[in-house]
Amino acid sequence: MEPELARIAADRMEGRLPLRAAVMAVVARIPAGKVLGYGHVAALIGSPRAARQVGYALAALRPEQADPEGPGPIPWWRVIRSDGSLAHAGDPGRPLMQRALLQDEGVPMATHHWRPD
DNA sequence: GGCATGACATTGC
DNA sequence: AGCAATGCCATGC
């Protein structure tokens, strides 16, 4: 694991970093073309059973941070469900956009699901 | 502190 | 493959 990720996990577990901030820090480090599950992100910040909180944190992204077109966006579209499906969060159009973004980055996907290794 | 909420995960059918 | 029932746990009121 990269030292930076270890530091983030440690800060989070010691209570020096709010879950929201830890999630942002980790997601921001996911390289283009790669994806992580919500539970995977949770594990990286030292709270393996807090997958739902990861989603809750991403839901609070400010518009400019969530906009893929903007400068330094948080790549929320690289976080998917463990079974490869995409969260809709009340917006049926989002899985479609997410899938398009991932395909643009060359993520291998089946018609509906990301194909895990 | 108690209780409801939710971009999830797992299991069992 | 799809669906329902549970378990989870950080947040906000």
JSON list of C-alpha atoms (C1' of nucleotides) in Angstrom, two decimals:
[
{"chain": "A", "resi": 1, "resn": "MET", "atom": "CA", "xyz": [0.00, 0.00, 0.00]},
{"chain": "A", "resi": 2, "resn": "GLU", "atom": "CA", "xyz": [1.16, 3.45, -0.77]},
{"chain": "A", "resi": 3, "resn": "PRO", "atom": "CA", "xyz": [2.40, 5.35, 2.28]},
{"chain": "A", "resi": 4, "resn": "GLU", "atom": "CA", "xyz": [-0.12, 8.11, 1.64]},
{"chain": "A", "resi": 5, "resn": "LEU", "atom": "CA", "xyz": [-3.01, 5.68, 1.90]},
{"chain": "A", "resi": 6, "resn": "ALA", "atom": "CA", "xyz": [-1.60, 4.23, 5.10]},
{"chain": "A", "resi": 7, "resn": "ARG", "atom": "CA", "xyz": [-1.42, 7.74, 6.55]},
{"chain": "A", "resi": 8, "resn": "ILE", "atom": "CA", "xyz": [-5.00, 8.47, 5.56]},
{"chain": "A", "resi": 9, "resn": "ALA", "atom": "CA", "xyz": [-6.20, 5.25, 7.20]},
{"chain": "A", "resi": 10, "resn": "ALA", "atom": "CA", "xyz": [-4.23, 5.98, 10.34]},
{"chain": "A", "resi": 11, "resn": "ASP", "atom": "CA", "xyz": [-5.51, 9.55, 10.58]},
{"chain": "A", "resi": 12, "resn": "ARG", "atom": "CA", "xyz": [-9.06, 8.33, 10.10]},
{"chain": "A", "resi": 13, "resn": "MET", "atom": "CA", "xyz": [-8.78, 5.60, 12.72]},
{"chain": "A", "resi": 14, "resn": "GLU", "atom": "CA", "xyz": [-7.19, 7.96, 15.21]},
{"chain": "A", "resi": 15, "resn": "GLY", "atom": "CA", "xyz": [-10.09, 10.31, 14.75]},
{"chain": "A", "resi": 16, "resn": "ARG", "atom": "CA", "xyz": [-7.92, 13.04, 13.25]},
{"chain": "A", "resi": 17, "resn": "LEU", "atom": "CA", "xyz": [-9.77, 12.88, 9.94]},
{"chain": "A", "resi": 18, "resn": "PRO", "atom": "CA", "xyz": [-13.56, 12.86, 9.41]},
{"chain": "A", "resi": 19, "resn": "LEU", "atom": "CA", "xyz": [-14.87, 9.94, 7.34]},
{"chain": "A", "resi": 20, "resn": "ARG", "atom": "CA", "xyz": [-15.97, 12.35, 4.64]},
{"chain": "A", "resi": 21, "resn": "ALA", "atom": "CA", "xyz": [-12.46, 13.74, 4.22]},
{"chain": "A", "resi": 22, "resn": "ALA", "atom": "CA", "xyz": [-10.88, 10.28, 4.28]},
{"chain": "A", "resi": 23, "resn": "VAL", "atom": "CA", "xyz": [-13.21, 9.10, 1.53]},
{"chain": "A", "resi": 24, "resn": "MET", "atom": "CA", "xyz": [-12.38, 12.12, -0.63]},
{"chain": "A", "resi": 25, "resn": "ALA", "atom": "CA", "xyz": [-8.66, 11.57, -0.11]},
{"chain": "A", "resi": 26, "resn": "VAL", "atom": "CA", "xyz": [-8.86, 7.92, -1.14]},
{"chain": "A", "resi": 27, "resn": "VAL", "atom": "CA", "xyz": [-11.21, 8.37, -4.09]},
{"chain": "A", "resi": 28, "resn": "ALA", "atom": "CA", "xyz": [-9.06, 11.21, -5.40]},
{"chain": "A", "resi": 29, "resn": "ARG", "atom": "CA", "xyz": [-6.19, 8.72, -5.64]},
{"chain": "A", "resi": 30, "resn": "ILE", "atom": "CA", "xyz": [-8.00, 6.15, -7.78]},
{"chain": "A", "resi": 31, "resn": "PRO", "atom": "CA", "xyz": [-6.18, 6.23, -11.13]},
{"chain": "A", "resi": 32, "resn": "ALA", "atom": "CA", "xyz": [-8.15, 6.57, -14.38]},
{"chain": "A", "resi": 33, "resn": "GLY", "atom": "CA", "xyz": [-9.12, 3.22, -15.76]},
{"chain": "A", "resi": 34, "resn": "LYS", "atom": "CA", "xyz": [-9.47, 1.61, -12.33]},
{"chain": "A", "resi": 35, "resn": "VAL", "atom": "CA", "xyz": [-12.50, 1.12, -10.12]},
{"chain": "A", "resi": 36, "resn": "LEU", "atom": "CA", "xyz": [-13.04, 0.30, -6.45]},
{"chain": "A", "resi": 37, "resn": "GLY", "atom": "CA", "xyz": [-16.07, -1.04, -4.59]},
{"chain": "A", "resi": 38, "resn": "TYR", "atom": "CA", "xyz": [-17.67, 1.05, -1.82]},
{"chain": "A", "resi": 39, "resn": "GLY", "atom": "CA", "xyz": [-16.61, -1.60, 0.65]},
{"chain": "A", "resi": 40, "resn": "HIS", "atom": "CA", "xyz": [-13.12, -1.54, -0.75]},
{"chain": "A", "resi": 41, "resn": "VAL", "atom": "CA", "xyz": [-12.88, 2.20, -0.16]},
{"chain": "A", "resi": 42, "resn": "ALA", "atom": "CA", "xyz": [-14.26, 1.70, 3.33]},
{"chain": "A", "resi": 43, "resn": "ALA", "atom": "CA", "xyz": [-11.58, -0.87, 4.04]},
{"chain": "A", "resi": 44, "resn": "LEU", "atom": "CA", "xyz": [-8.87, 1.50, 2.82]},
{"chain": "A", "resi": 45, "resn": "ILE", "atom": "CA", "xyz": [-9.90, 4.15, 5.33]},
{"chain": "A", "resi": 46, "resn": "GLY", "atom": "CA", "xyz": [-9.90, 1.67, 8.17]},
{"chain": "A", "resi": 47, "resn": "SER", "atom": "CA", "xyz": [-13.67, 1.11, 8.48]},
{"chain": "A", "resi": 48, "resn": "PRO", "atom": "CA", "xyz": [-14.31, -2.15, 6.57]},
{"chain": "A", "resi": 49, "resn": "ARG", "atom": "CA", "xyz": [-18.01, -2.26, 7.47]},
{"chain": "A", "resi": 50, "resn": "ALA", "atom": "CA", "xyz": [-18.77, 1.36, 6.63]},
{"chain": "A", "resi": 51, "resn": "ALA", "atom": "CA", "xyz": [-19.53, 0.95, 2.92]},
{"chain": "A", "resi": 52, "resn": "ARG", "atom": "CA", "xyz": [-22.79, 2.85, 3.25]},
{"chain": "A", "resi": 53, "resn": "GLN", "atom": "CA", "xyz": [-21.03, 5.79, 4.75]},
{"chain": "A", "resi": 54, "resn": "VAL", "atom": "CA", "xyz": [-18.79, 5.93, 1.69]},
{"chain": "A", "resi": 55, "resn": "GLY", "atom": "CA", "xyz": [-21.86, 6.38, -0.47]},
{"chain": "A", "resi": 56, "resn": "TYR", "atom": "CA", "xyz": [-23.24, 8.93, 1.95]},
{"chain": "A", "resi": 57, "resn": "ALA", "atom": "CA", "xyz": [-19.99, 10.88, 1.74]},
{"chain": "A", "resi": 58, "resn": "LEU", "atom": "CA", "xyz": [-19.96, 10.86, -2.05]},
{"chain": "A", "resi": 59, "resn": "ALA", "atom": "CA", "xyz": [-23.58, 12.03, -2.07]},
{"chain": "A", "resi": 60, "resn": "ALA", "atom": "CA", "xyz": [-22.38, 15.18, -0.30]},
{"chain": "A", "resi": 61, "resn": "LEU", "atom": "CA", "xyz": [-19.92, 16.11, -3.04]},
{"chain": "A", "resi": 62, "resn": "ARG", "atom": "CA", "xyz": [-20.23, 19.73, -4.05]},
{"chain": "A", "resi": 63, "resn": "PRO", "atom": "CA", "xyz": [-21.23, 20.15, -7.72]},
{"chain": "A", "resi": 64, "resn": "GLU", "atom": "CA", "xyz": [-17.87, 21.49, -8.81]},
{"chain": "A", "resi": 65, "resn": "GLN", "atom": "CA", "xyz": [-16.06, 18.55, -7.22]},
{"chain": "A", "resi": 66, "resn": "ALA", "atom": "CA", "xyz": [-18.46, 16.10, -8.82]},
{"chain": "A", "resi": 67, "resn": "ASP", "atom": "CA", "xyz": [-18.22, 17.59, -12.29]},
{"chain": "A", "resi": 68, "resn": "PRO", "atom": "CA", "xyz": [-15.86, 15.48, -14.42]},
{"chain": "A", "resi": 69, "resn": "GLU", "atom": "CA", "xyz": [-15.37, 18.51, -16.67]},
{"chain": "A", "resi": 70, "resn": "GLY", "atom": "CA", "xyz": [-14.20, 20.77, -13.86]},
{"chain": "A", "resi": 71, "resn": "PRO", "atom": "CA", "xyz": [-10.59, 21.20, -12.61]},
{"chain": "A", "resi": 72, "resn": "GLY", "atom": "CA", "xyz": [-9.56, 18.56, -10.02]},
{"chain": "A", "resi": 73, "resn": "PRO", "atom": "CA", "xyz": [-12.86, 16.69, -9.65]},
{"chain": "A", "resi": 74, "resn": "ILE", "atom": "CA", "xyz": [-13.25, 13.85, -7.16]},
{"chain": "A", "resi": 75, "resn": "PRO", "atom": "CA", "xyz": [-13.63, 10.81, -9.47]},
{"chain": "A", "resi": 76, "resn": "TRP", "atom": "CA", "xyz": [-16.77, 9.42, -7.81]},
{"chain": "A", "resi": 77, "resn": "TRP", "atom": "CA", "xyz": [-17.60, 7.47, -10.97]},
{"chain": "A", "resi": 78, "resn": "ARG", "atom": "CA", "xyz": [-14.71, 5.10, -10.22]},
{"chain": "A", "resi": 79, "resn": "VAL", "atom": "CA", "xyz": [-16.59, 3.78, -7.18]},
{"chain": "A", "resi": 80, "resn": "ILE", "atom": "CA", "xyz": [-19.08, 1.02, -7.89]},
{"chain": "A", "resi": 81, "resn": "ARG", "atom": "CA", "xyz": [-20.99, -1.69, -6.03]},
{"chain": "A", "resi": 82, "resn": "SER", "atom": "CA", "xyz": [-19.26, -4.92, -5.15]},
{"chain": "A", "resi": 83, "resn": "ASP", "atom": "CA", "xyz": [-21.32, -6.84, -7.70]},
{"chain": "A", "resi": 84, "resn": "GLY", "atom": "CA", "xyz": [-20.39, -4.46, -10.46]},
{"chain": "A", "resi": 85, "resn": "SER", "atom": "CA", "xyz": [-23.72, -2.63, -10.63]},
{"chain": "A", "resi": 86, "resn": "LEU", "atom": "CA", "xyz": [-24.00, 1.13, -10.41]},
{"chain": "A", "resi": 87, "resn": "ALA", "atom": "CA", "xyz": [-25.87, 3.16, -7.80]},
{"chain": "A", "resi": 88, "resn": "HIS", "atom": "CA", "xyz": [-28.70, 5.31, -9.09]},
{"chain": "A", "resi": 89, "resn": "ALA", "atom": "CA", "xyz": [-29.54, 7.36, -5.99]},
{"chain": "A", "resi": 90, "resn": "GLY", "atom": "CA", "xyz": [-32.88, 8.41, -7.30]},
{"chain": "A", "resi": 91, "resn": "ASP", "atom": "CA", "xyz": [-31.45, 9.57, -10.60]},
{"chain": "A", "resi": 92, "resn": "PRO", "atom": "CA", "xyz": [-31.99, 6.96, -13.32]},
{"chain": "A", "resi": 93, "resn": "GLY", "atom": "CA", "xyz": [-29.68, 8.89, -15.62]},
{"chain": "A", "resi": 94, "resn": "ARG", "atom": "CA", "xyz": [-26.66, 8.66, -13.42]},
{"chain": "A", "resi": 95, "resn": "PRO", "atom": "CA", "xyz": [-25.73, 5.01, -13.98]},
{"chain": "A", "resi": 96, "resn": "LEU", "atom": "CA", "xyz": [-25.78, 5.80, -17.69]},
{"chain": "A", "resi": 97, "resn": "MET", "atom": "CA", "xyz": [-23.41, 8.75, -17.33]},
{"chain": "A", "resi": 98, "resn": "GLN", "atom": "CA", "xyz": [-21.21, 6.78, -14.95]},
{"chain": "A", "resi": 99, "resn": "ARG", "atom": "CA", "xyz": [-21.00, 3.89, -17.36]},
{"chain": "A", "resi": 100, "resn": "ALA", "atom": "CA", "xyz": [-20.10, 6.27, -20.19]},
{"chain": "A", "resi": 101, "resn": "LEU", "atom": "CA", "xyz": [-17.34, 7.88, -18.11]},
{"chain": "A", "resi": 102, "resn": "LEU", "atom": "CA", "xyz": [-15.87, 4.50, -17.21]},
{"chain": "A", "resi": 103, "resn": "GLN", "atom": "CA", "xyz": [-15.93, 3.31, -20.77]},
{"chain": "A", "resi": 104, "resn": "ASP", "atom": "CA", "xyz": [-14.13, 6.49, -21.82]},
{"chain": "A", "resi": 105, "resn": "GLU", "atom": "CA", "xyz": [-11.39, 5.54, -19.39]},
{"chain": "A", "resi": 106, "resn": "GLY", "atom": "CA", "xyz": [-11.14, 2.11, -20.90]},
{"chain": "A", "resi": 107, "resn": "VAL", "atom": "CA", "xyz": [-12.67, 0.19, -18.02]},
{"chain": "A", "resi": 108, "resn": "PRO", "atom": "CA", "xyz": [-13.73, -3.20, -19.34]},
{"chain": "A", "resi": 109, "resn": "MET", "atom": "CA", "xyz": [-17.49, -3.48, -18.89]},
{"chain": "A", "resi": 110, "resn": "ALA", "atom": "CA", "xyz": [-20.21, -5.85, -19.88]},
{"chain": "A", "resi": 111, "resn": "THR", "atom": "CA", "xyz": [-23.51, -4.38, -21.02]},
{"chain": "A", "resi": 112, "resn": "HIS", "atom": "CA", "xyz": [-24.66, -3.54, -17.53]},
{"chain": "A", "resi": 113, "resn": "HIS", "atom": "CA", "xyz": [-21.93, -4.54, -15.18]},
{"chain": "A", "resi": 114, "resn": "TRP", "atom": "CA", "xyz": [-18.28, -3.94, -14.69]},
{"chain": "A", "resi": 115, "resn": "ARG", "atom": "CA", "xyz": [-16.51, -7.24, -15.05]},
{"chain": "A", "resi": 116, "resn": "PRO", "atom": "CA", "xyz": [-14.40, -8.01, -11.95]},
{"chain": "A", "resi": 117, "resn": "ASP", "atom": "CA", "xyz": [-11.09, -9.78, -12.51]},
{"chain": "B", "resi": 1, "resn": "DG", "atom": "C1'", "xyz": [-27.96, 9.09, 24.44]},
{"chain": "B", "resi": 2, "resn": "DG", "atom": "C1'", "xyz": [-31.83, 7.23, 21.28]},
{"chain": "B", "resi": 3, "resn": "DC", "atom": "C1'", "xyz": [-33.62, 6.87, 16.68]},
{"chain": "B", "resi": 4, "resn": "DA", "atom": "C1'", "xyz": [-34.09, 7.25, 11.70]},
{"chain": "B", "resi": 5, "resn": "DT", "atom": "C1'", "xyz": [-31.53, 7.48, 7.45]},
{"chain": "B", "resi": 6, "resn": "DG", "atom": "C1'", "xyz": [-28.93, 5.56, 3.51]},
{"chain": "B", "resi": 7, "resn": "DA", "atom": "C1'", "xyz": [-24.47, 6.31, -3.94]},
{"chain": "B", "resi": 8, "resn": "DC", "atom": "C1'", "xyz": [-23.66, -0.74, 0.59]},
{"chain": "B", "resi": 9, "resn": "DA", "atom": "C1'", "xyz": [-22.56, -6.00, 1.45]},
{"chain": "B", "resi": 10, "resn": "DT", "atom": "C1'", "xyz": [-23.92, -10.79, 2.13]},
{"chain": "B", "resi": 11, "resn": "DT", "atom": "C1'", "xyz": [-26.69, -14.49, 2.24]},
{"chain": "B", "resi": 12, "resn": "DG", "atom": "C1'", "xyz": [-30.41, -17.39, 0.96]},
{"chain": "B", "resi": 13, "resn": "DC", "atom": "C1'", "xyz": [-34.06, -18.47, -2.14]},
{"chain": "C", "resi": 1, "resn": "DA", "atom": "C1'", "xyz": [-30.02, -13.37, -12.89]},
{"chain": "C", "resi": 2, "resn": "DG", "atom": "C1'", "xyz": [-33.02, -11.02, -9.60]},
{"chain": "C", "resi": 3, "resn": "DC", "atom": "C1'", "xyz": [-35.19, -10.07, -5.16]},
{"chain": "C", "resi": 4, "resn": "DA", "atom": "C1'", "xyz": [-35.96, -9.78, -0.09]},
{"chain": "C", "resi": 5, "resn": "DA", "atom": "C1'", "xyz": [-34.24, -10.00, 4.44]},
{"chain": "C", "resi": 6, "resn": "DT", "atom": "C1'", "xyz": [-30.53, -8.71, 7.55]},
{"chain": "C", "resi": 7, "resn": "DG", "atom": "C1'", "xyz": [-26.44, -6.74, 9.14]},
{"chain": "C", "resi": 8, "resn": "DC", "atom": "C1'", "xyz": [-23.65, -2.42, 9.30]},
{"chain": "C", "resi": 9, "resn": "DC", "atom": "C1'", "xyz": [-22.23, 2.05, 11.17]},
{"chain": "C", "resi": 10, "resn": "DA", "atom": "C1'", "xyz": [-21.21, 7.21, 10.76]},
{"chain": "C", "resi": 11, "resn": "DT", "atom": "C1'", "xyz": [-24.25, 11.31, 10.84]},
{"chain": "C", "resi": 12, "resn": "DG", "atom": "C1'", "xyz": [-27.70, 14.49, 12.11]},
{"chain": "C", "resi": 13, "resn": "DC", "atom": "C1'", "xyz": [-31.58, 15.70, 14.76]}
]
